[in-house]
Amino acid sequence: FAGYGNPEDFKFIPGAGNTGMPGRDRRKASAPPADQAPFGELVAWDPVSGKARWRVRLPQAWRSGVLATSGDLVFHAAGHEFMAFDADTGKVLWRYDTGASPIAAASSYAVDGEQYVALMVGFGGAFAIGGDQPRRRGRLLVFKLDGKVAPKPYPAPVTPPPLDLAAAMPSAGEVAAGGALYGRFCGACHGGGIFLPDLKRSPAILDRDGFKAIVVDGALKAHGMAPFRRFFDEAAAEDLRAFLLAEARKPPEAPMEASHAQ
């Protein structure tokens, strides 16, 4: 789900996120009313009658694929739960805590007459970027009847501590201009989620040249952080750093409750 606007002063920028909405930090975006909160549904659709035989409402809008077996089971994962449903009624017959959020569908195969169900676990995709799930190493979980082996739990996510701003190189940039840049180009990916770095806690903002090397010159391009030289210059990058330093000086916010984004 996403919001779009049509402001009178809107300017289209090729390659940017042209939603027309004011830039905002994902953590600061107001939560929708409960009756409008995103959700997901698993629906057993009868193509002959053109009606649903059953449906299960789930609190996660971003979920895994679906596997249906000849044994009248439907396997589906939502959040950290991997579930087996009765294909006739939709009743949950089995659940398992995967420790991380899958997005792929499970698969089934047999070896020497014994059936296995395999599921790749590890959250990804566009929806993960601003959600409340941390990066997890991918793992393949394989299940069989009367299986005894349990995987080790994932380590707890580590939250970077607040920056030591005494070590920061002062910025002569304009905070307001940097805030506008942050809202247009940065906040959607780095706005307080835990999958990608929170720029307000990133040591990269402490040094002018190091920040420029990443944001303008592409020093981390090989790791997925593309350069933004085609969108703004070195002076604008310093405006952005000034804004981030100002944000880093603010008292920490109280933790939000689990977001609607899985």
CSV table of C-alpha atoms in Angstrom, one decimal:
chain,number,residue,atom,x,y,z
A,1,PHE,CA,0.0,0.0,0.0
A,2,ALA,CA,1.2,3.5,-0.7
A,3,GLY,CA,0.0,7.1,-0.7
A,4,TYR,CA,0.0,9.5,-3.7
A,5,GLY,CA,-0.6,13.2,-3.9
A,6,ASN,CA,-1.1,15.9,-6.5
A,7,PRO,CA,0.5,19.1,-5.2
A,8,GLU,CA,0.5,22.2,-7.4
A,9,ASP,CA,4.3,22.7,-7.1
A,10,PHE,CA,5.1,19.0,-7.9
A,11,LYS,CA,8.1,18.5,-10.1
A,12,PHE,CA,8.7,15.2,-11.8
A,13,ILE,CA,12.3,13.8,-11.4
A,14,PRO,CA,13.2,10.9,-13.7
A,15,GLY,CA,14.3,7.9,-11.6
A,16,ALA,CA,13.1,9.3,-8.3
A,17,GLY,CA,10.1,8.3,-6.2
A,18,ASN,CA,7.4,10.5,-7.8
A,19,THR,CA,4.5,9.9,-5.5
A,20,GLY,CA,3.7,13.6,-4.9
A,21,MET,CA,3.5,13.0,-1.2
A,22,PRO,CA,5.5,15.0,1.3
A,23,GLY,CA,8.7,13.3,2.4
A,24,ARG,CA,8.4,11.5,5.7
A,25,ASP,CA,10.1,9.1,8.0
A,26,ARG,CA,8.4,5.7,8.0
A,27,ARG,CA,8.4,5.6,11.8
A,28,LYS,CA,6.7,9.0,11.9
A,29,ALA,CA,4.0,8.1,9.4
A,30,SER,CA,0.7,8.0,11.2
A,31,ALA,CA,-0.8,4.6,11.5
A,32,PRO,CA,-4.1,4.0,9.7
A,33,PRO,CA,-7.3,3.4,11.7
A,34,ALA,CA,-7.8,-0.2,12.8
A,35,ASP,CA,-10.5,-0.8,10.2
A,36,GLN,CA,-8.2,0.5,7.5
A,37,ALA,CA,-5.0,-1.3,8.6
A,38,PRO,CA,-3.4,-3.5,5.9
A,39,PHE,CA,-4.1,-7.2,6.2
A,40,GLY,CA,-3.8,-10.3,4.2
A,41,GLU,CA,-6.2,-13.2,3.3
A,42,LEU,CA,-5.7,-16.8,2.3
A,43,VAL,CA,-8.6,-17.6,0.0
A,44,ALA,CA,-9.6,-21.1,-1.3
A,45,TRP,CA,-11.3,-20.1,-4.6
A,46,ASP,CA,-13.6,-22.5,-6.4
A,47,PRO,CA,-13.2,-21.6,-10.1
A,48,VAL,CA,-16.3,-23.6,-11.1
A,49,SER,CA,-18.8,-21.8,-8.7
A,50,GLY,CA,-16.9,-18.6,-8.9
A,51,LYS,CA,-17.0,-18.3,-5.1
A,52,ALA,CA,-14.6,-18.7,-2.1
A,53,ARG,CA,-15.0,-21.9,-0.3
A,54,TRP,CA,-13.2,-20.5,2.7
A,55,ARG,CA,-11.0,-17.6,3.6
A,56,VAL,CA,-8.6,-16.9,6.5
A,57,ARG,CA,-7.8,-13.3,7.5
A,58,LEU,CA,-4.2,-12.7,8.5
A,59,PRO,CA,-2.6,-9.6,10.1
A,60,GLN,CA,0.3,-9.5,7.7
A,61,ALA,CA,-0.2,-7.9,4.3
A,62,TRP,CA,3.1,-9.3,3.0
A,63,ARG,CA,3.2,-13.1,3.1
A,64,SER,CA,4.6,-16.2,1.5
A,65,GLY,CA,3.4,-18.2,-1.5
A,66,VAL,CA,1.1,-21.1,-1.2
A,67,LEU,CA,1.6,-24.9,-1.6
A,68,ALA,CA,-1.4,-27.3,-2.0
A,69,THR,CA,-0.8,-31.0,-1.7
A,70,SER,CA,-2.7,-34.1,-2.8
A,71,GLY,CA,-3.1,-34.9,0.9
A,72,ASP,CA,-5.6,-32.0,1.2
A,73,LEU,CA,-3.2,-29.7,3.0
A,74,VAL,CA,-2.4,-26.1,2.2
A,75,PHE,CA,0.9,-24.7,3.4
A,76,HIS,CA,1.3,-21.0,3.9
A,77,ALA,CA,3.5,-18.7,6.0
A,78,ALA,CA,2.5,-15.3,7.5
A,79,GLY,CA,5.0,-13.4,9.7
A,80,HIS,CA,7.0,-16.0,11.6
A,81,GLU,CA,4.3,-18.7,11.4
A,82,PHE,CA,4.4,-21.5,8.9
A,83,MET,CA,1.0,-23.2,8.8
A,84,ALA,CA,-0.8,-26.2,7.4
A,85,PHE,CA,-4.5,-25.7,6.7
A,86,ASP,CA,-7.2,-28.3,6.0
A,87,ALA,CA,-7.9,-27.8,2.2
A,88,ASP,CA,-11.6,-28.5,2.7
A,89,THR,CA,-12.3,-26.2,5.7
A,90,GLY,CA,-9.4,-23.8,6.1
A,91,LYS,CA,-8.9,-25.0,9.7
A,92,VAL,CA,-5.3,-24.6,10.9
A,93,LEU,CA,-3.9,-28.1,11.6
A,94,TRP,CA,-0.3,-27.3,12.4
A,95,ARG,CA,1.9,-24.3,13.0
A,96,TYR,CA,5.6,-23.7,13.3
A,97,ASP,CA,7.7,-20.6,14.4
A,98,THR,CA,10.2,-20.1,11.6
A,99,GLY,CA,12.1,-17.3,13.4
A,100,ALA,CA,12.0,-15.0,10.4
A,101,SER,CA,9.5,-14.1,7.6
A,102,PRO,CA,9.5,-16.2,4.5
A,103,ILE,CA,8.2,-14.8,1.2
A,104,ALA,CA,8.7,-17.9,-1.0
A,105,ALA,CA,6.2,-20.7,-1.4
A,106,ALA,CA,7.0,-24.0,0.3
A,107,SER,CA,7.8,-27.1,-1.9
A,108,SER,CA,7.2,-30.8,-1.4
A,109,TYR,CA,9.1,-33.8,-2.6
A,110,ALA,CA,9.6,-37.4,-1.7
A,111,VAL,CA,12.8,-39.5,-1.1
A,112,ASP,CA,12.5,-43.3,-0.8
A,113,GLY,CA,8.7,-42.9,-0.3
A,114,GLU,CA,9.0,-40.4,2.5
A,115,GLN,CA,7.5,-36.9,2.0
A,116,TYR,CA,9.3,-33.7,2.9
A,117,VAL,CA,8.1,-30.1,2.9
A,118,ALA,CA,10.8,-27.4,2.4
A,119,LEU,CA,10.6,-23.7,3.0
A,120,MET,CA,13.2,-21.0,2.3
A,121,VAL,CA,13.2,-18.5,5.2
A,122,GLY,CA,14.6,-15.0,5.1
A,123,PHE,CA,12.8,-11.8,4.6
A,124,GLY,CA,13.3,-9.8,1.4
A,125,GLY,CA,11.6,-7.9,-1.3
A,126,ALA,CA,10.6,-4.3,-1.5
A,127,PHE,CA,8.3,-4.4,1.5
A,128,ALA,CA,11.1,-5.5,3.9
A,129,ILE,CA,13.1,-2.3,3.4
A,130,GLY,CA,11.0,-0.1,5.8
A,131,GLY,CA,9.4,-2.8,7.9
A,132,ASP,CA,10.1,-4.0,11.4
A,133,GLN,CA,12.0,-7.1,10.5
A,134,PRO,CA,15.8,-7.2,10.7
A,135,ARG,CA,18.1,-8.8,8.2
A,136,ARG,CA,18.3,-12.5,8.7
A,137,ARG,CA,20.6,-15.0,7.1
A,138,GLY,CA,18.6,-17.2,4.7
A,139,ARG,CA,18.0,-20.8,5.8
A,140,LEU,CA,16.2,-23.7,4.3
A,141,LEU,CA,13.8,-25.5,6.7
A,142,VAL,CA,12.8,-29.0,5.8
A,143,PHE,CA,10.0,-30.9,7.5
A,144,LYS,CA,8.8,-34.5,7.6
A,145,LEU,CA,6.5,-36.4,9.9
A,146,ASP,CA,8.1,-37.2,13.3
A,147,GLY,CA,11.1,-35.0,12.5
A,148,LYS,CA,13.2,-34.4,15.6
A,149,VAL,CA,15.9,-31.9,14.6
A,150,ALA,CA,15.3,-28.2,15.5
A,151,PRO,CA,17.4,-25.3,14.0
A,152,LYS,CA,19.2,-22.9,16.3
A,153,PRO,CA,17.3,-19.7,17.0
A,154,TYR,CA,18.3,-16.6,15.1
A,155,PRO,CA,20.4,-14.2,17.2
A,156,ALA,CA,18.7,-11.1,18.5
A,157,PRO,CA,18.9,-8.1,16.3
A,158,VAL,CA,21.5,-5.5,17.3
A,159,THR,CA,20.4,-1.8,17.4
A,160,PRO,CA,23.3,0.6,16.8
A,161,PRO,CA,23.8,2.9,19.7
A,162,PRO,CA,23.3,6.7,19.4
A,163,LEU,CA,26.2,8.4,17.7
A,164,ASP,CA,29.0,10.2,19.6
A,165,LEU,CA,28.4,13.6,18.0
A,166,ALA,CA,31.5,15.0,19.7
A,167,ALA,CA,33.4,13.4,16.9
A,168,ALA,CA,31.3,14.9,14.1
A,169,MET,CA,32.7,17.3,11.6
A,170,PRO,CA,30.4,20.4,11.7
A,171,SER,CA,28.3,21.0,8.7
A,172,ALA,CA,27.7,24.4,7.0
A,173,GLY,CA,24.7,22.9,5.1
A,174,GLU,CA,21.1,24.1,5.4
A,175,VAL,CA,19.1,21.8,7.6
A,176,ALA,CA,15.7,22.6,6.0
A,177,ALA,CA,17.1,21.9,2.5
A,178,GLY,CA,18.6,18.7,3.7
A,179,GLY,CA,15.3,17.7,5.2
A,180,ALA,CA,13.6,18.1,1.9
A,181,LEU,CA,16.2,15.9,0.2
A,182,TYR,CA,15.9,13.3,2.9
A,183,GLY,CA,12.1,13.1,2.5
A,184,ARG,CA,12.4,12.8,-1.3
A,185,PHE,CA,15.3,10.4,-1.6
A,186,CYS,CA,16.3,8.8,1.7
A,187,GLY,CA,13.4,8.4,4.2
A,188,ALA,CA,11.6,5.6,2.3
A,189,CYS,CA,14.6,3.2,2.8
A,190,HIS,CA,16.5,4.6,5.7
A,191,GLY,CA,13.6,6.1,7.8
A,192,GLY,CA,14.0,4.2,11.0
A,193,GLY,CA,13.4,0.6,9.9
A,194,ILE,CA,15.9,-2.1,10.9
A,195,PHE,CA,16.5,-3.9,7.6
A,196,LEU,CA,18.6,-1.0,6.2
A,197,PRO,CA,20.8,1.4,8.3
A,198,ASP,CA,19.1,4.3,10.1
A,199,LEU,CA,21.1,7.2,8.8
A,200,LYS,CA,20.6,9.2,12.0
A,201,ARG,CA,22.7,6.5,13.7
A,202,SER,CA,25.2,5.9,10.9
A,203,PRO,CA,28.8,6.9,11.6
A,204,ALA,CA,29.0,7.9,7.9
A,205,ILE,CA,27.3,11.3,8.7
A,206,LEU,CA,30.1,12.3,11.0
A,207,ASP,CA,32.6,13.1,8.2
A,208,ARG,CA,31.9,15.3,5.2
A,209,ASP,CA,34.2,13.6,2.8
A,210,GLY,CA,33.2,10.1,3.8
A,211,PHE,CA,29.5,10.9,3.5
A,212,LYS,CA,30.1,12.5,0.0
A,213,ALA,CA,32.1,9.4,-1.1
A,214,ILE,CA,29.0,7.2,-0.3
A,215,VAL,CA,26.1,9.4,-1.3
A,216,VAL,CA,27.6,11.2,-4.3
A,217,ASP,CA,30.5,9.1,-5.5
A,218,GLY,CA,29.1,5.6,-5.0
A,219,ALA,CA,31.7,4.2,-2.6
A,220,LEU,CA,29.2,1.5,-1.5
A,221,LYS,CA,27.7,0.9,-4.9
A,222,ALA,CA,28.9,-2.7,-4.8
A,223,HIS,CA,26.9,-3.3,-1.7
A,224,GLY,CA,23.7,-1.9,-3.1
A,225,MET,CA,23.9,1.8,-2.2
A,226,ALA,CA,23.7,3.5,-5.5
A,227,PRO,CA,25.3,7.0,-6.0
A,228,PHE,CA,22.9,10.0,-6.1
A,229,ARG,CA,25.1,12.3,-8.2
A,230,ARG,CA,22.4,12.5,-10.9
A,231,PHE,CA,19.9,13.9,-8.3
A,232,PHE,CA,22.0,16.4,-6.3
A,233,ASP,CA,25.5,17.8,-6.0
A,234,GLU,CA,28.1,17.9,-3.2
A,235,ALA,CA,26.6,21.1,-1.7
A,236,ALA,CA,23.2,19.4,-1.5
A,237,ALA,CA,24.8,16.3,0.1
A,238,GLU,CA,26.2,18.6,2.8
A,239,ASP,CA,22.7,20.0,3.3
A,240,LEU,CA,21.5,16.4,3.8
A,241,ARG,CA,24.3,15.7,6.3
A,242,ALA,CA,23.4,18.8,8.2
A,243,PHE,CA,19.8,17.6,8.5
A,244,LEU,CA,20.9,14.1,9.7
A,245,LEU,CA,23.2,15.6,12.3
A,246,ALA,CA,20.4,17.8,13.6
A,247,GLU,CA,18.1,14.7,13.8
A,248,ALA,CA,20.8,12.7,15.5
A,249,ARG,CA,20.9,15.4,18.3
A,250,LYS,CA,17.3,15.0,19.1
A,251,PRO,CA,16.3,12.7,22.1
A,252,PRO,CA,15.5,9.2,21.0
A,253,GLU,CA,11.8,8.4,20.3
A,254,ALA,CA,9.9,5.9,22.3
A,255,PRO,CA,9.8,2.5,20.5
A,256,MET,CA,6.8,2.0,18.2
A,257,GLU,CA,4.5,-1.0,18.4
A,258,ALA,CA,4.9,-3.6,15.7
A,259,SER,CA,4.1,-1.9,12.4
A,260,HIS,CA,1.5,-3.1,10.0
A,261,ALA,CA,4.4,-4.0,7.6
A,262,GLN,CA,4.9,-7.5,9.0
